Amino acid sequence: MTNLNYEVETALHALRAQFYTSPLPEEAKRYDEIRPGYFIITGFNPNDKSHYSNIVNGATHPLVGYQLNGDLYETLNENLKHVDGAVLIDYDNILYRIGSRLRNNVEPEDVASALGLEVLDDESRTFGFAHPVNTRHINALYASFLMPGTTVFTMSGKTGDIRKYEKGRITSSTVPEEMPQERSELERLVA
């Protein structure tokens, strides 16, 4: 799994460099047609019922069942650039679902309480985002909390910001204000 997570991060950073280094032309009005955004869940376990409780089946896609072999950048750039919804990759590096919606039937206050966070007026701020984010990022954070053993990645379709989530927390971000604070000794031992 570690190699896959490294591959995901590397691919997203390469895509960010490719699509987000220059400003959009004035005539470009919709980001979705020009710049990709991603929601990727790694470590999905098809045998863990808790992983299924929040998934609404994704759209049929020809790459479902495809085993990744070090070609994630090409797969994302050529085939999954405009997929709306989550891409689920199982622990055998197989594309398990593409374009899945997640229900995440959980209250923000319950997740915040379980993580020992103060509930703020803005859900985004409660969970450590530097500015308000859309559903993709909130759902990704919740998915990492609700699906044990997964790592979740997002790349914003508007800004190119890349985030990594584990156990309901942002563990890596290209937004400097979101870099995780020093973890407690207990969190380091559990990780």
Short mmCIF file of C-alpha atoms in Angstrom, two decimals:
data_model
loop_
_atom_site.label_atom_id
_atom_site.label_comp_id
_atom_site.label_asym_id
_atom_site.label_seq_id
_atom_site.Cartn_x
_atom_site.Cartn_y
_atom_site.Cartn_z
CA MET A 1 0.00 0.00 0.00
CA THR A 2 2.83 2.38 0.77
CA ASN A 3 4.04 2.22 -2.84
CA LEU A 4 0.55 2.92 -4.14
CA ASN A 5 0.12 5.91 -1.82
CA TYR A 6 3.49 7.24 -2.97
CA GLU A 7 2.41 6.71 -6.59
CA VAL A 8 -0.87 8.56 -5.97
CA GLU A 9 0.94 11.53 -4.41
CA THR A 10 3.54 11.61 -7.19
CA ALA A 11 0.88 11.43 -9.92
CA LEU A 12 -1.23 14.17 -8.35
CA HIS A 13 1.76 16.48 -7.97
CA ALA A 14 2.71 15.89 -11.63
CA LEU A 15 -0.87 16.61 -12.72
CA ARG A 16 -0.92 19.73 -10.58
CA ALA A 17 2.28 20.95 -12.24
CA GLN A 18 0.81 20.17 -15.66
CA PHE A 19 -2.57 21.86 -15.19
CA TYR A 20 -2.16 24.51 -12.50
CA THR A 21 1.12 26.32 -13.20
CA SER A 22 -0.37 28.91 -15.54
CA PRO A 23 -3.51 30.99 -15.08
CA LEU A 24 -6.65 30.08 -16.99
CA PRO A 25 -7.36 32.12 -20.09
CA GLU A 26 -10.07 34.77 -19.62
CA GLU A 27 -12.47 32.88 -21.86
CA ALA A 28 -12.25 29.73 -19.73
CA LYS A 29 -15.39 29.82 -17.60
CA ARG A 30 -15.63 26.24 -16.35
CA TYR A 31 -12.75 24.51 -14.56
CA ASP A 32 -14.21 21.03 -15.09
CA GLU A 33 -13.56 21.18 -18.81
CA ILE A 34 -9.94 22.25 -18.48
CA ARG A 35 -8.50 21.28 -15.11
CA PRO A 36 -9.04 17.94 -13.44
CA GLY A 37 -9.97 17.30 -9.83
CA TYR A 38 -9.61 13.96 -8.08
CA PHE A 39 -11.00 12.02 -5.11
CA ILE A 40 -9.02 8.80 -4.64
CA ILE A 41 -9.40 6.19 -1.89
CA THR A 42 -6.62 3.63 -1.52
CA GLY A 43 -6.70 0.55 0.67
CA PHE A 44 -10.36 -0.15 -0.04
CA ASN A 45 -11.17 -3.60 1.30
CA PRO A 46 -13.97 -5.36 -0.62
CA ASN A 47 -14.36 -7.78 2.31
CA ASP A 48 -14.83 -5.10 4.99
CA LYS A 49 -18.53 -4.30 5.34
CA SER A 50 -17.74 -0.99 7.04
CA HIS A 51 -16.14 0.13 3.78
CA TYR A 52 -19.37 -0.50 1.91
CA SER A 53 -21.76 1.21 4.28
CA ASN A 54 -21.22 4.62 2.71
CA ILE A 55 -20.73 3.76 -0.98
CA VAL A 56 -23.28 4.33 -3.68
CA ASN A 57 -22.14 2.36 -6.71
CA GLY A 58 -20.15 4.33 -9.24
CA ALA A 59 -20.84 4.60 -12.91
CA THR A 60 -19.90 1.72 -15.15
CA HIS A 61 -16.43 2.43 -16.45
CA PRO A 62 -14.21 0.28 -18.69
CA LEU A 63 -11.31 0.52 -16.21
CA VAL A 64 -13.19 -1.08 -13.30
CA GLY A 65 -11.19 -4.22 -12.51
CA TYR A 66 -7.99 -2.84 -14.06
CA GLN A 67 -4.85 -3.55 -12.02
CA LEU A 68 -2.52 -0.57 -11.72
CA ASN A 69 1.07 -1.39 -12.59
CA GLY A 70 2.97 1.83 -11.98
CA ASP A 71 0.85 3.65 -14.55
CA LEU A 72 -1.38 5.74 -12.30
CA TYR A 73 -0.32 9.10 -13.78
CA GLU A 74 -1.25 7.96 -17.30
CA THR A 75 -4.48 6.35 -16.07
CA LEU A 76 -5.57 9.52 -14.26
CA ASN A 77 -4.47 11.89 -17.02
CA GLU A 78 -5.82 9.94 -19.98
CA ASN A 79 -8.89 8.15 -18.64
CA LEU A 80 -10.09 9.61 -15.35
CA LYS A 81 -9.50 13.34 -15.81
CA HIS A 82 -13.16 14.31 -15.66
CA VAL A 83 -14.59 11.60 -13.42
CA ASP A 84 -16.97 13.03 -10.87
CA GLY A 85 -16.96 11.03 -7.66
CA ALA A 86 -14.50 8.78 -5.88
CA VAL A 87 -12.03 6.39 -7.44
CA LEU A 88 -11.64 3.40 -5.12
CA ILE A 89 -8.47 1.33 -5.36
CA ASP A 90 -8.38 -1.89 -3.38
CA TYR A 91 -5.42 -3.29 -1.47
CA ASP A 92 -4.34 -5.28 -4.59
CA ASN A 93 -4.04 -2.02 -6.62
CA ILE A 94 -7.18 -2.83 -8.61
CA LEU A 95 -9.55 -0.04 -9.65
CA TYR A 96 -12.59 -1.24 -7.75
CA ARG A 97 -15.06 1.62 -8.33
CA ILE A 98 -14.90 4.74 -10.45
CA GLY A 99 -17.22 7.70 -9.99
CA SER A 100 -18.65 6.49 -6.68
CA ARG A 101 -20.72 8.75 -4.50
CA LEU A 102 -20.32 8.47 -0.75
CA ARG A 103 -23.23 8.91 1.61
CA ASN A 104 -21.19 9.51 4.77
CA ASN A 105 -24.20 9.33 7.07
CA VAL A 106 -22.41 10.98 9.95
CA GLU A 107 -22.87 14.27 11.71
CA PRO A 108 -19.90 16.67 11.64
CA GLU A 109 -20.25 17.17 15.40
CA ASP A 110 -19.88 13.41 15.99
CA VAL A 111 -16.71 13.19 13.90
CA ALA A 112 -15.27 16.32 15.53
CA SER A 113 -16.05 14.93 18.99
CA ALA A 114 -14.46 11.55 18.16
CA LEU A 115 -11.33 13.38 16.98
CA GLY A 116 -11.26 15.76 19.96
CA LEU A 117 -11.83 18.83 17.80
CA GLU A 118 -13.69 21.99 18.72
CA VAL A 119 -16.83 22.42 16.61
CA LEU A 120 -16.69 25.78 14.85
CA ASP A 121 -19.35 27.65 12.88
CA ASP A 122 -17.70 26.61 9.61
CA GLU A 123 -17.42 22.86 9.00
CA SER A 124 -14.32 23.40 6.86
CA ARG A 125 -12.49 25.20 9.68
CA THR A 126 -13.57 22.58 12.23
CA PHE A 127 -11.56 19.98 10.34
CA GLY A 128 -8.50 22.13 9.63
CA PHE A 129 -9.14 23.45 6.13
CA ALA A 130 -7.65 26.92 5.63
CA HIS A 131 -10.66 28.12 3.63
CA PRO A 132 -14.13 26.79 2.79
CA VAL A 133 -13.95 23.67 0.62
CA ASN A 134 -16.51 21.84 -1.47
CA THR A 135 -18.13 18.46 -0.90
CA ARG A 136 -15.27 16.47 -2.44
CA HIS A 137 -12.88 17.45 0.35
CA ILE A 138 -15.34 17.11 3.25
CA ASN A 139 -16.47 13.69 1.96
CA ALA A 140 -12.85 12.62 1.59
CA LEU A 141 -12.10 13.53 5.19
CA TYR A 142 -15.21 11.67 6.40
CA ALA A 143 -14.37 8.64 4.23
CA SER A 144 -10.93 8.41 5.83
CA PHE A 145 -12.64 8.44 9.23
CA LEU A 146 -15.36 5.93 8.37
CA MET A 147 -13.34 3.46 6.28
CA PRO A 148 -10.62 1.95 8.52
CA GLY A 149 -7.25 1.38 6.91
CA THR A 150 -7.81 3.64 3.93
CA THR A 151 -5.86 6.65 2.78
CA VAL A 152 -7.78 9.28 0.85
CA PHE A 153 -6.44 11.90 -1.54
CA THR A 154 -8.06 14.89 -3.20
CA MET A 155 -6.92 17.39 -5.77
CA SER A 156 -9.10 20.48 -6.06
CA GLY A 157 -10.50 21.08 -9.51
CA LYS A 158 -10.46 24.82 -8.83
CA THR A 159 -7.12 25.44 -7.15
CA GLY A 160 -5.04 22.29 -7.69
CA ASP A 161 -4.57 21.94 -3.92
CA ILE A 162 -3.66 18.37 -2.97
CA ARG A 163 -4.60 16.85 0.37
CA LYS A 164 -4.09 13.49 2.01
CA TYR A 165 -6.45 12.27 4.74
CA GLU A 166 -6.08 9.46 7.24
CA LYS A 167 -8.30 8.58 10.20
CA GLY A 168 -10.42 11.72 9.73
CA ARG A 169 -7.54 14.17 9.63
CA ILE A 170 -5.65 16.10 6.99
CA THR A 171 -2.20 14.50 7.16
CA SER A 172 -0.63 16.29 4.20
CA SER A 173 -1.58 19.37 2.20
CA THR A 174 -0.13 21.72 -0.39
CA VAL A 175 -1.86 24.52 1.52
CA PRO A 176 0.75 25.59 4.11
CA GLU A 177 -1.86 26.66 6.70
CA GLU A 178 -3.28 23.13 6.66
CA MET A 179 -0.10 21.29 7.47
CA PRO A 180 -0.85 19.01 10.40
CA GLN A 181 0.10 20.25 13.81
CA GLU A 182 2.49 18.20 15.88
CA ARG A 183 0.80 14.90 16.66
CA SER A 184 0.48 13.70 20.21
CA GLU A 185 2.68 10.87 21.47
CA LEU A 186 -0.33 8.52 21.44
CA GLU A 187 -1.13 9.34 17.79
CA ARG A 188 2.49 8.68 16.81
CA LEU A 189 2.44 5.29 18.53
CA VAL A 190 -0.85 4.31 16.89
CA ALA A 191 0.17 5.43 13.38
#
